[in-house]
Structure formats: C-alpha cells, structure tokens
XYZ file of C-alpha atoms in Angstrom:
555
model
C -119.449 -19.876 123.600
C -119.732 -16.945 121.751
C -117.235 -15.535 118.946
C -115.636 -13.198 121.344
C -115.784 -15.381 124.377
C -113.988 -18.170 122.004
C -111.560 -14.798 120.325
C -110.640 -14.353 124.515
C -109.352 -18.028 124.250
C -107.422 -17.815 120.960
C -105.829 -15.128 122.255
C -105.002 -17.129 126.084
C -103.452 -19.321 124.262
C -101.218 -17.393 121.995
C -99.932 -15.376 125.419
C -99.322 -19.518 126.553
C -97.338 -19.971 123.485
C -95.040 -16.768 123.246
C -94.276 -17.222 127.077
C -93.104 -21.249 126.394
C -91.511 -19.981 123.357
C -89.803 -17.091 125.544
C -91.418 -14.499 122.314
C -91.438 -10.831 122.659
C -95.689 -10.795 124.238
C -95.184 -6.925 123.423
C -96.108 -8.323 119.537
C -99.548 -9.680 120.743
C -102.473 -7.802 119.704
C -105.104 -6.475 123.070
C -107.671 -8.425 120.909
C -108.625 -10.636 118.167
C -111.422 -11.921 116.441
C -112.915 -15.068 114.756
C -114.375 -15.709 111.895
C -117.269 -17.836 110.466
C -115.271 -19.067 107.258
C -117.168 -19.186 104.372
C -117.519 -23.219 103.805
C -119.071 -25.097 106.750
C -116.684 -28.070 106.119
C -113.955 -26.001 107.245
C -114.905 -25.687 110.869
C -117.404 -23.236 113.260
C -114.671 -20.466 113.434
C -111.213 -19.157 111.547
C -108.550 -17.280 113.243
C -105.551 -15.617 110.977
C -103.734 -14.838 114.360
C -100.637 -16.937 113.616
C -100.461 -15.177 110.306
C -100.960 -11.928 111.583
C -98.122 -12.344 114.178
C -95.606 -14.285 112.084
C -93.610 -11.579 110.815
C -93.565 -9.683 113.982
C -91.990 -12.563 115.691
C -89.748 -14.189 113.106
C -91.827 -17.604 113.477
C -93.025 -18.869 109.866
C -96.778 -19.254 110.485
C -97.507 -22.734 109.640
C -95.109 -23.201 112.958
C -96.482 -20.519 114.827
C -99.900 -22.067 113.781
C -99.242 -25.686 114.923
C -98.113 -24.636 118.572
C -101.241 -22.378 118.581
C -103.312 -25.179 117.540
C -101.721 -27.519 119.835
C -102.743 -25.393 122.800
C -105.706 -23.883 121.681
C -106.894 -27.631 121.439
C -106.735 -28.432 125.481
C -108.923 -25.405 125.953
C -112.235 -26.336 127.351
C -115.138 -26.000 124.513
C -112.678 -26.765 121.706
C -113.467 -29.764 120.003
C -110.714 -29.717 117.673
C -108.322 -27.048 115.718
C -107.062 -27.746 112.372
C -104.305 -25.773 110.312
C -104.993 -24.959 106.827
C -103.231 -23.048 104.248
C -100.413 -20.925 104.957
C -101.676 -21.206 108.519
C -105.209 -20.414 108.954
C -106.928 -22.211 112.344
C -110.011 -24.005 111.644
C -111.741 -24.810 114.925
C -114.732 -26.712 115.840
C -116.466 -26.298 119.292
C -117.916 -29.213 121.018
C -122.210 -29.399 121.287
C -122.015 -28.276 124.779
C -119.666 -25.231 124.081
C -121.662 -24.319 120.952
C -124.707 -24.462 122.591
C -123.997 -22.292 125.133
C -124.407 -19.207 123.092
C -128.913 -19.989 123.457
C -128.336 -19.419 127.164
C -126.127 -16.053 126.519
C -128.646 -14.404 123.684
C -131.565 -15.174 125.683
C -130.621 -13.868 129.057
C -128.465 -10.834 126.851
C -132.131 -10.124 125.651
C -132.447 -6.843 124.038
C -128.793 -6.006 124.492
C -127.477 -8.787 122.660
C -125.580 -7.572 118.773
C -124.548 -4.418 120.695
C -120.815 -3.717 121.434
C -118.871 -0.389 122.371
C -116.795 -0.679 118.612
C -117.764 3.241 117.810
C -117.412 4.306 121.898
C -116.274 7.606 121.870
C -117.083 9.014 118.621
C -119.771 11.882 118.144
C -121.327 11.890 115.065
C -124.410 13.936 113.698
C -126.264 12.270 111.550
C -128.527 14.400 108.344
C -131.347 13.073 106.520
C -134.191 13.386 104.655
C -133.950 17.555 105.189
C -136.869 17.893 102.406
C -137.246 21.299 101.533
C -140.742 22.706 103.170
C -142.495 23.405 99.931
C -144.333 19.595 100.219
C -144.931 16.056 101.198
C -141.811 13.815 101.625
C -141.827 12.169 98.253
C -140.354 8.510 97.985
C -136.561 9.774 97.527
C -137.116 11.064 100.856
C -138.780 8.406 102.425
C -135.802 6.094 101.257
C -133.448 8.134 103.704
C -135.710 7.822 106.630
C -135.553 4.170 106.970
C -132.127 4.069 105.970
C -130.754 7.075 107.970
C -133.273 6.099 111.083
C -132.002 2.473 110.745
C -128.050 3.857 110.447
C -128.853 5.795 113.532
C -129.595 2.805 115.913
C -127.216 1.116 114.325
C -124.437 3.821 114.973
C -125.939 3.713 118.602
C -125.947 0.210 119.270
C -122.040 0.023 118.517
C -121.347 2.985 121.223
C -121.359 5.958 119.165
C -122.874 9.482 119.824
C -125.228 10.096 117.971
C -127.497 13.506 116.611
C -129.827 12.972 114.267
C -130.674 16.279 112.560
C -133.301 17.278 110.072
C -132.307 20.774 108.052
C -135.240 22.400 106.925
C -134.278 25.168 103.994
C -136.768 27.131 104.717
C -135.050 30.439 103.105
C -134.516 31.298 99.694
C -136.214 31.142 96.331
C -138.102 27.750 96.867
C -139.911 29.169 99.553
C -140.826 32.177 97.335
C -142.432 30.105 94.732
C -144.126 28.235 97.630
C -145.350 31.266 99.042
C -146.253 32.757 95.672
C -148.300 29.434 94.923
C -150.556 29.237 97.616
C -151.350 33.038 97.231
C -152.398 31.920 93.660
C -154.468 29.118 95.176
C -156.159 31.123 97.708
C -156.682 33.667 94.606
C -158.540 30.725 92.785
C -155.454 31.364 89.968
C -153.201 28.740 88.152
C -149.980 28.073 89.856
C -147.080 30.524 88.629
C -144.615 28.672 85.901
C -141.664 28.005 87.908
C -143.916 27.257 91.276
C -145.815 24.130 92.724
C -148.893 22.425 92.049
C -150.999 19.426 93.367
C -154.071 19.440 95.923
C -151.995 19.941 98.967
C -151.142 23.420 97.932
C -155.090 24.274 97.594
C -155.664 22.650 101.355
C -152.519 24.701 102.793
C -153.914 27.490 101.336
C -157.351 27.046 102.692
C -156.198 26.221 106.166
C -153.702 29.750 106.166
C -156.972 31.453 105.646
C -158.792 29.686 108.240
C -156.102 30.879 110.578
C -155.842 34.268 109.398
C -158.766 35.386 107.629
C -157.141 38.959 107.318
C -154.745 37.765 104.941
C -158.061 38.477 102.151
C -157.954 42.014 102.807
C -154.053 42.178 102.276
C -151.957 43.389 99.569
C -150.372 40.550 97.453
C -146.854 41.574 99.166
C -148.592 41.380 102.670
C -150.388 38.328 102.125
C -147.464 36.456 100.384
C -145.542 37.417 103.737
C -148.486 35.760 105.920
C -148.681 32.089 103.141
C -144.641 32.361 103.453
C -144.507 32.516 107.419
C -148.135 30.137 107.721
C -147.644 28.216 105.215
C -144.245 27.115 105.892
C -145.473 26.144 109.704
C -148.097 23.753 108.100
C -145.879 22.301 105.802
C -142.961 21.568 108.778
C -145.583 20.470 111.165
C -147.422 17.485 108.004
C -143.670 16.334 107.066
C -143.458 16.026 111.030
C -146.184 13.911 111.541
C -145.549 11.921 108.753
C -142.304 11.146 109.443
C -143.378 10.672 112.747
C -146.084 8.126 111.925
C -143.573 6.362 109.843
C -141.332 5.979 112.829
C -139.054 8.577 112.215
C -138.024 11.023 115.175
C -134.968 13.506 114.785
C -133.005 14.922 118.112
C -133.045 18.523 116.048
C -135.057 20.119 113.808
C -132.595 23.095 112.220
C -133.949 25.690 109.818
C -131.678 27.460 108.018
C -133.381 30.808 108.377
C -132.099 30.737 111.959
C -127.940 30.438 110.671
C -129.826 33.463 108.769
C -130.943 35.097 111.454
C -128.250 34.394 114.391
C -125.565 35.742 111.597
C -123.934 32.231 111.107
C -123.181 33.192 108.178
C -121.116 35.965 108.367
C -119.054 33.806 111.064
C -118.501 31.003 108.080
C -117.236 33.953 106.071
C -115.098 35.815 108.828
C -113.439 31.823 110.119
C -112.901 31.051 105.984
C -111.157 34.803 105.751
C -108.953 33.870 108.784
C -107.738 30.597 107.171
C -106.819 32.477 103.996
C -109.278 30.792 101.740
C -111.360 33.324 100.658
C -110.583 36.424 97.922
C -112.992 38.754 96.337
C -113.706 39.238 92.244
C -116.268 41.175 90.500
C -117.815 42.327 93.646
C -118.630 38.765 95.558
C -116.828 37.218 97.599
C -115.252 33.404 96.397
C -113.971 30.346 98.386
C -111.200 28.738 97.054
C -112.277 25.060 96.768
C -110.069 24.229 93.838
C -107.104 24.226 96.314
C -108.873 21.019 97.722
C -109.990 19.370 95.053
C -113.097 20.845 93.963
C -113.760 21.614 90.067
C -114.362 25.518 90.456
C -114.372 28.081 93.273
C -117.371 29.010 94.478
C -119.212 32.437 95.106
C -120.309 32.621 98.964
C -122.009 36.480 98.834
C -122.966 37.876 95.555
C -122.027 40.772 93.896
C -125.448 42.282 94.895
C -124.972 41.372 98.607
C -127.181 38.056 99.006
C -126.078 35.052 99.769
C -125.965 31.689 98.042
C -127.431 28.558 99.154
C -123.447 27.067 99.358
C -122.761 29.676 102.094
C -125.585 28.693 104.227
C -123.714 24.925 103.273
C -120.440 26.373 105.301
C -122.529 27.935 107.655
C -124.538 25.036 109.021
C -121.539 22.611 108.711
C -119.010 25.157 111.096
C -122.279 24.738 113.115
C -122.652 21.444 113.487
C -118.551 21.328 114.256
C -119.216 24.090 116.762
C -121.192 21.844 118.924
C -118.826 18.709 119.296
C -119.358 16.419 116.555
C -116.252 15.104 115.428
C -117.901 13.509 112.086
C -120.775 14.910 109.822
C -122.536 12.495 108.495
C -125.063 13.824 105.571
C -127.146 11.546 103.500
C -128.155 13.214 100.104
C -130.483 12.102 96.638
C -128.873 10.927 93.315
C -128.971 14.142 91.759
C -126.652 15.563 94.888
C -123.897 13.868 93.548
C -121.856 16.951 92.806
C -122.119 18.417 95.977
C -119.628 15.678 97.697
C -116.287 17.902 96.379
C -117.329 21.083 96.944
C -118.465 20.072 100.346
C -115.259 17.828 100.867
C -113.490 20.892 99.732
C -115.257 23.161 101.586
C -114.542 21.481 105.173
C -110.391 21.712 104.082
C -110.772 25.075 104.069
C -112.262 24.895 107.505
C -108.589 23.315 108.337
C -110.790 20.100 109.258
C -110.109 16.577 107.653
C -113.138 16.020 104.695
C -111.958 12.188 105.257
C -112.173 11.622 108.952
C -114.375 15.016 109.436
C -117.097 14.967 106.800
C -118.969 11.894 105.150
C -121.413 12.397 102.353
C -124.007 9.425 101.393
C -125.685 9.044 98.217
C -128.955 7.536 97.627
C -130.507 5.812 94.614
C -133.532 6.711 92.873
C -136.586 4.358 94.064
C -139.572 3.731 92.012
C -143.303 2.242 93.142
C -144.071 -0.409 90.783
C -148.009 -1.558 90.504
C -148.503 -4.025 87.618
C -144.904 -3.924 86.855
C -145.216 -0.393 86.061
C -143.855 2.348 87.891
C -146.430 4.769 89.424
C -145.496 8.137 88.424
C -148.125 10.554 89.729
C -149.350 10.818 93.563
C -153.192 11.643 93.642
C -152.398 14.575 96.743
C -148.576 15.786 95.514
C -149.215 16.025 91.567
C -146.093 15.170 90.819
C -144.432 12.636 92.498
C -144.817 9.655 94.805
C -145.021 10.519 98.368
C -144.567 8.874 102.139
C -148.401 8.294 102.066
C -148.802 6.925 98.506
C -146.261 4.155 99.956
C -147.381 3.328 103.248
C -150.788 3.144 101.927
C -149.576 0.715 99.593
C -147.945 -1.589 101.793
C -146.969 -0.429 105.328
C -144.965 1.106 107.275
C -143.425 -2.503 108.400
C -143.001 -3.535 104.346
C -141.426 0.230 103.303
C -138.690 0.178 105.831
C -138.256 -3.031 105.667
C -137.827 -2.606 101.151
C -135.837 0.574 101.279
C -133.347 -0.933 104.131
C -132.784 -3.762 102.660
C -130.583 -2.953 99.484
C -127.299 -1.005 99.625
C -128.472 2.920 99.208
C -125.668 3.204 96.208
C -128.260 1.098 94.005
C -131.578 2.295 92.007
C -134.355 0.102 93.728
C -137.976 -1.014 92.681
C -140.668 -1.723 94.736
C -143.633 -4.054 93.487
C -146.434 -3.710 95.428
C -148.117 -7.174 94.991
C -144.891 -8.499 96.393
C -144.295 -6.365 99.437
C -147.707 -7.175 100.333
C -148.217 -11.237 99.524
C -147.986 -13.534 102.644
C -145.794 -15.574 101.661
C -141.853 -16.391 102.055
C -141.062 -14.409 98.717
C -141.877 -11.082 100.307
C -138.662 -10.791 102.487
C -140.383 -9.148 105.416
C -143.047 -11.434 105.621
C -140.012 -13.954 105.000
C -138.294 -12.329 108.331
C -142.039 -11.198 110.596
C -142.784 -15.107 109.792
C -139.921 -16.465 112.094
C -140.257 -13.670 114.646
C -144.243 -15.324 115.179
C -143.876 -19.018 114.546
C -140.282 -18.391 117.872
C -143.262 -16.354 119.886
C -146.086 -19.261 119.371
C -143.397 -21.871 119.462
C -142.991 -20.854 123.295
C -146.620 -19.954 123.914
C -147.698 -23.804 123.343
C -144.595 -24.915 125.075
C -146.022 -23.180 127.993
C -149.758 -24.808 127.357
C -148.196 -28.195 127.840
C -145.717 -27.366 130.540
C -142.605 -27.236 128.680
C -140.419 -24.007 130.309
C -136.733 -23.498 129.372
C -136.314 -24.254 133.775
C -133.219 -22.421 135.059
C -129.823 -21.619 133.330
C -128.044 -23.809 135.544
C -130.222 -26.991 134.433
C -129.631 -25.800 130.514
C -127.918 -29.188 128.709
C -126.496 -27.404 125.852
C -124.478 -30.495 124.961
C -127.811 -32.190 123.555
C -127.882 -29.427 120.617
C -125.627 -31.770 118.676
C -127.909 -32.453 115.636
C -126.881 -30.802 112.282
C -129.058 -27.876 112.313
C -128.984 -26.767 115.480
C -125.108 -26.628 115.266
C -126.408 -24.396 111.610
C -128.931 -21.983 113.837
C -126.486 -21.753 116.657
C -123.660 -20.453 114.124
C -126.153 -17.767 112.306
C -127.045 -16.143 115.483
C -123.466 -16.138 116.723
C -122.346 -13.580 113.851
C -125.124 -10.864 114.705
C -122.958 -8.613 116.914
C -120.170 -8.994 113.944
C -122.953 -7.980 111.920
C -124.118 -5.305 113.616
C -120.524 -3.753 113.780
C -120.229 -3.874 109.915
C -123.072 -2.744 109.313
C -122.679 0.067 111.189
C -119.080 1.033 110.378
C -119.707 0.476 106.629
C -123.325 2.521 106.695
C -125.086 -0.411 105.669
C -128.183 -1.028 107.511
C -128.997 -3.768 104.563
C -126.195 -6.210 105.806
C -128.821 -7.160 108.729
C -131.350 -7.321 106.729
C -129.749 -9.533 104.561
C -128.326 -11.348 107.502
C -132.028 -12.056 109.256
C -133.197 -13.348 105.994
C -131.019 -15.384 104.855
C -129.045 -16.323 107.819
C -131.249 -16.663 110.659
C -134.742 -17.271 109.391
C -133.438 -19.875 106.630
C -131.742 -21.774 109.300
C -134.409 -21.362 111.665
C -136.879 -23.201 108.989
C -134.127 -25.508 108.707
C -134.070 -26.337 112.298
C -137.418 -26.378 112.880
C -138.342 -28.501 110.227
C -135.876 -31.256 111.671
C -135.646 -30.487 115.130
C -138.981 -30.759 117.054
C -139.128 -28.284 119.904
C -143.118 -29.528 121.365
C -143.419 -32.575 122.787
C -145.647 -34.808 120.821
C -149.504 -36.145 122.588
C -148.484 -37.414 125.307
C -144.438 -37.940 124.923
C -142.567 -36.873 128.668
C -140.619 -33.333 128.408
C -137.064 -34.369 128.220
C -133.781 -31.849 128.515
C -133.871 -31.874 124.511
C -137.158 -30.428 124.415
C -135.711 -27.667 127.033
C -132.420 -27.016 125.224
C -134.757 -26.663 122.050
C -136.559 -24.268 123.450
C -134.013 -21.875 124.649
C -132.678 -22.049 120.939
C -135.794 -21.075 119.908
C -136.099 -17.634 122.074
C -133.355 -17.240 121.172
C -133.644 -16.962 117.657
C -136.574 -14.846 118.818
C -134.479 -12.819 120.673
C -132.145 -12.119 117.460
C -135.219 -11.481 114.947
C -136.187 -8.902 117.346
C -133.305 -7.246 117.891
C -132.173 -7.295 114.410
C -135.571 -5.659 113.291
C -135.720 -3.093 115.713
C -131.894 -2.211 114.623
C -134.036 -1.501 111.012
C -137.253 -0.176 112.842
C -139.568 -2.932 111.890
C -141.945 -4.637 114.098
C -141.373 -8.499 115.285
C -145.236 -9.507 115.587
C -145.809 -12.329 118.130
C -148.560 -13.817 115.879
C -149.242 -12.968 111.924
C-alpha cells in the first residue's frame, strides 16, 4: 500500500465516521496525507486528520481520534491504529499490505515519485546566464546542476516548465571583451579593466581564421568584427560545455535582441502607464522605494543610454508577456542586492513579487585539492571553470556535490573524496546501490530466479525487520519529490537516496538474502526479495535522474 493509497483509506473512514456520527461531511478535506513519523516505534504512518477536523466539527480530537481509529482498524491492510497525544493516529500495516508497495514501484517504473502537485502552474526557470566574455566558472556550474535538477524536479510534480539561459551580450563587458581579444590578436597586454587567460588568445586566433580581413581593419572596424565573432565563439564553447555536462535550456535569450526589438522602450512606456516612473536631472527613474526597495533607480540616463536594470524590466515584462505566471531566477552570492529592486521592480509592473517573481541565491563553491582550495584555472586565468571540475572528478561526482547541499550554504569540494570508491564519497555511496539492485537481478536470472507474475507476488513474506525498513524508505520518495520541488531543494533527494534508501538497502541486503544459495530450491521469499530489490533499483534510478546523475548497472 502506498502512502496515498493508505491517505485514500484514512480518509474512507473519516466520511464512515461523520455519516454514523450524522457530522456536517462538508468539513472533510478532498484529501489527506500520511506521514512517516519520525521514531519507528511509533508506527509505519501518522495521520493529524482528527486534529485537523476537531474544531470544525465541535468533536474534541482524542474522541474524534478513537472512532477514527476504531474504523480505520477493520480496513483491509491495517494491522493496527493507535492514538497518541492529543490525538495523533499511529498505524501499522500488515507484511502483506506493506509489501505491496515492491509490486507498485516496479511496475510504476520510471513514473514512480511523480505526482500532478504543481499541475497547472507555468513557470520559467533562469540559470547560469554567464555573461559571454568566458568559460562557465564553478559559481556557474553550481546553478546548472542545481537549476537543471530543479527543472525535472518542477516537471515531475506537473508544472510548466521554461528553462531559459540570458546571455548579456550588450553593454560594457562585452566592450572590454571585444577590446581584449583585439589586444591579443595585436600580440599586446590585455587593457586594465579587460580579461585575460589563454582562452582569450585562442578566440582571438580562431576570429582571424574566420575572417582574415579583420588584419587590414581599423581598430574600430576590427573591434566591431572580435565583438560580433567573438561573442558567437564564446556562446557556442559555454554551449557545448554545458551541453556536455548535461545541461540543455528550452531558450537561449540575448539581451541585445530586447535591444534590438525595442523591449525596452515598452518596459518604459507599461512602467509610465502604471504611474511609477518620473524624470530628474535628465534620466528617467523608477520608483522602487514605493515597494520596498532602498533607492529609486535610473532606467535611461541623462545622456540617453540605458542601464543594465532597464534591460532587468525589460526581459522580466518579457518573460510575463509569454504566459509564465512565476519567474523563477537563480543568481550568485554577490547578487544578493538585486532581490528588492527586482521584487520592487515587478510591483510596479502591478504583478505580485511574492506569487509572481522568485529570486534564488547561491553560495560560493570552492575546489579543494590537498585541502587547499584551487584558485587559478590553467585555460581561464582567473578562476575555476566547468572543465577544471569535471576533469577533476566527473560529470556524475559534480552534479551529484553541488546538488546535494542546500544552494543558501558556501560548499567545498575535495577532490580525493569525490573521486575515492568507497561509501564516504556520497555518489559512489548512492551509484553503489543502483549496481549491486542491477547485478542482484542479473544472477537471479543466471540461476532461474524471476520475480514470475504480479498476481503470484506473496508480499506477506516481507515480514522481516528490514524489509519492513526498505519498504518504508522507498514509500516517502513521491513525498520527497513534492518537497523538494515546492521548496527548490533538489538536495532533499539527494539526501533522501543516501541516507534513506541506500542505508536501508545495505541494511536489507546484509540480512535478507535475495540469491538462492548452491543448490537451495527458489521459494516465494526469494521472489518477493527480488521484486524489493528492483525496486529499490527502480527508486535509485529515478531519484538520480530527478538530479541528472547516472545509475550504472555495474561499477
């Protein structure tokens, strides 16, 4: 039975007890839900229902609670239901009950953890958006497997989902980009305030391969051709990168286009027609301090140009424009003090910055070799890039270390740890159970043990102690998925497969032999064992494709 088959029967039996009780059934809830409570002792599942509908009904809940528990306990599957507290339900399944959830995960398969909880809402989803000036350094990377791991999350709970990749690709930045490589190709030092590092000398070198004109060009002209070229290059390497890390985004937006399509100047004329804007000392301000925001801010300078905050309103009454109800935009540490202008800035759009506009901040990360933290990357100059980490450890290992601790918190990553093979690097930890489930069934199969058919399944026989344990772990995935998802906080599964569903699955392993011993007969046990053990397979997988991680069938 799983938790929302067994919420169904909570909730059957409440209707039973308001109609013998001759209660209002207008007070019951369309749903409920159960609970793993926190101590084992106390029971497989906890439901709060008699003390969420106590007041509503004029019943005190230990009553309410006792007539619950008195029906709830003739319900088939339901061992027993205890009342604790003010009028909690403790309730233990019987085996056969319990074990019924192996047969549901394995023939769920991939679909299993996913629910319609965010069905109906559109949400776009930013990340990463590294300007184009070079590689995605380790910042960066940390909001790829996050943000790619939030998106499949988002989806596998129903939502909508755009993910969208902003590439500012206009303004100073890409000045000092452009005027850098023309240095470069000039065989000149980098200007002060521009960018160093090899890659700017091989960007350079490849523009001129493409355009070997751009030698016999003025330094205006042949800035313009590095700009335009150089720009491409640098797009289409974060690309593949990101790409090669597993990282795909619906839309690729570059702000020279709101430039361009004269996005802006509809941000300024929809601002002007909700009253928010006024001009001083020749530019034109928004009024954020009416929502919040510490100072008003100039949108168009005095001098005409505009300022990076404008394109800001621009892209965001674009992304509204085309249906999503929620911006979701995950920025670095040091974006902190964008969240209340931009909260600010969508009031003045007349939307809701709580229900309209979410803003994610992520911790700094450092690459630790030795114990020390790497500071230099031999291609970038400057900082640590995508490369310098996957190099180090793998694409499997990186996602895996920058999903798996809340984005709110500075992280370190020690090399020699994310790449030992053994159970104190976490993904090897969680990779480790998805193989041994895989090679589990493949010598089942060698000596002719097969789960057989659903109908012959004898979940009653996964009595023993740690089956009951594995059986409970991979019953809260789907409630983990939802959290995770609704809080933004792809780390809960990781969390969950480690120490959830792979400890237990060691546990049960350990005392529960699946294989049939020399030559011992293959009894139901050895077939109910088995289905538990695809179908802890089945929630490894799922649970590491949810965080874009492989689940090897032999390591």
């Amino acid at each position: 039975m799983t938790p929302a088959e067994l919420a169904s029967v909570v909730l059957a039996a409440a209707h039973a007890v308001f109609e013998q009780r001759g209660l209002d059934r207008a007070a019951l809830p369309a749903s409920t839900v159960v609970e793993r409570p926190r101590n084992p002792e106390h029971g497989d599942y906890a439901s709060t229902l008699a003390l969420q509908l106590s007041k509503k009904v004029g019943v005190p809940p230990r009553e309410l609670a006792t007539a619950l528990a008195d029906e709830l306990g003739r319900a088939a599957g339901v061992k027993s239901v205890e009342i604790a507290g003010p009028g909690f339900l403790n309730i233990r399944l019987d085996a056969a009950a319990a074990g019924q959830l192996a047969r549901v995960i394995v023939e769920t398969g991939a679909e299993y953890g996913r629910s319609d909880r965010l069905a109906g809402e559109k949400i776009n989803l930013e990340f990463v958006s590294a300007n184009p000036t070079g590689p995605v350094h380790i910042g960066g990377v940390r909001w790829a497997a996050v943000g790619d791991a939030l998106s499949r999350l988002l989806r596998a709970t129903g939502a909508d989902v755009g993910t969208e990749y902003y590439f500012n690709d206009a303004g100073s930045q890409i000045d000092r980009f452009a005027r850098s490589l023309l240095a470069a190709a000039k065989g000149e030092a980098a200007p002060e305030d521009g960018y160093g590092g090899a890659y700017i000398a091989e960007i350079a070198a490849e523009v001129q391969a493409r355009r070997p004109e751009v030698r016999s060009l003025d330094d205006d002209a042949a800035q313009e051709v590095f700009r335009v070229e150089g720009v491409a290059l640098m797009f289409d390497e974060i690309r593949t990168s990101l790409r090669d890390f597993g990282v795909e985004f619906d839309t690729y937006f570059n702000e020279k286009d709101l430039h361009d399509r004269g996005e802006l100047d509809l941000a300024l004329n929809r601002l002007r027609e909700q009253g928010h804007l006024y001009e001083s000392e020749g530019a034109t301000w928004l009024r954020t301090t009416d929502f919040g925001d510490d100072k008003d801010r100039v949108l168009r300078k005095s001098n005409g140009e505009w300022t990076y905050f404008a394109a800001d309103c621009a892209y965001y009454l674009d992304k509204r424009e085309r249906g999503f109800e929620r911006v979701v935009i995950m920025l670095g540490a040091d974006h902190h003090g964008y969240i209340g202008r931009m909260k600010a800035m969508s009031a003045c759009f007349g939307d809701d910055p709580e229900r309209n506009l979410e803003i994610l901040i992520g911790q700094l990360v450092n690459l630790l070799r030795d114990g020390a933290p790497m500071r230099m990357s031999k291609r970038a100059g400057t900082v640590i890039t995508l490369e310098d980490l996957v190099d180090a450890i793998g694409v499997d290992a990186a996602r895996y270390a920058l999903a798996r601790y809340s984005s709110d918190s500075p992280i370190d990553i020690d090399i020699e740890l994310w790449t030992r093979a053994t159970r104190d690097n976490p993904v090897y930890y969680v990779q480790y159970v998805a193989a041994r489930t895989a090679g589990v069934a493949r010598n089942a199969a060698e000596v002719g043990l097969v789960p057989g058919d659903a109908d012959a399944f004898r979940p009653e026989l996964l009595d023993h102690e740690k089956e009951n344990e594995l059986l409970k772990a991979l019953a809260q995935f789907p409630a983990v998925v939802a959290t995770a998802a609704e809080l933004r906080e792809p780390h809960r599964v990781a969390r969950y497969l480690e120490e959830s569903v792979a400890a237990s699955y060691h546990r049960f392993y350990d005392n529960c032999r699946v294989l049939p011993l020399g030559d011992e007969e293959i009894t139901d046990l050895h077939r109910a064992r088995l289905w538990l053990n695809n179908a802890t397979r089945t929630v490894i997988a799922n649970g590491l494709y949810l965080l874009g991680v492989s689940a090897p069938e032999r390591m």
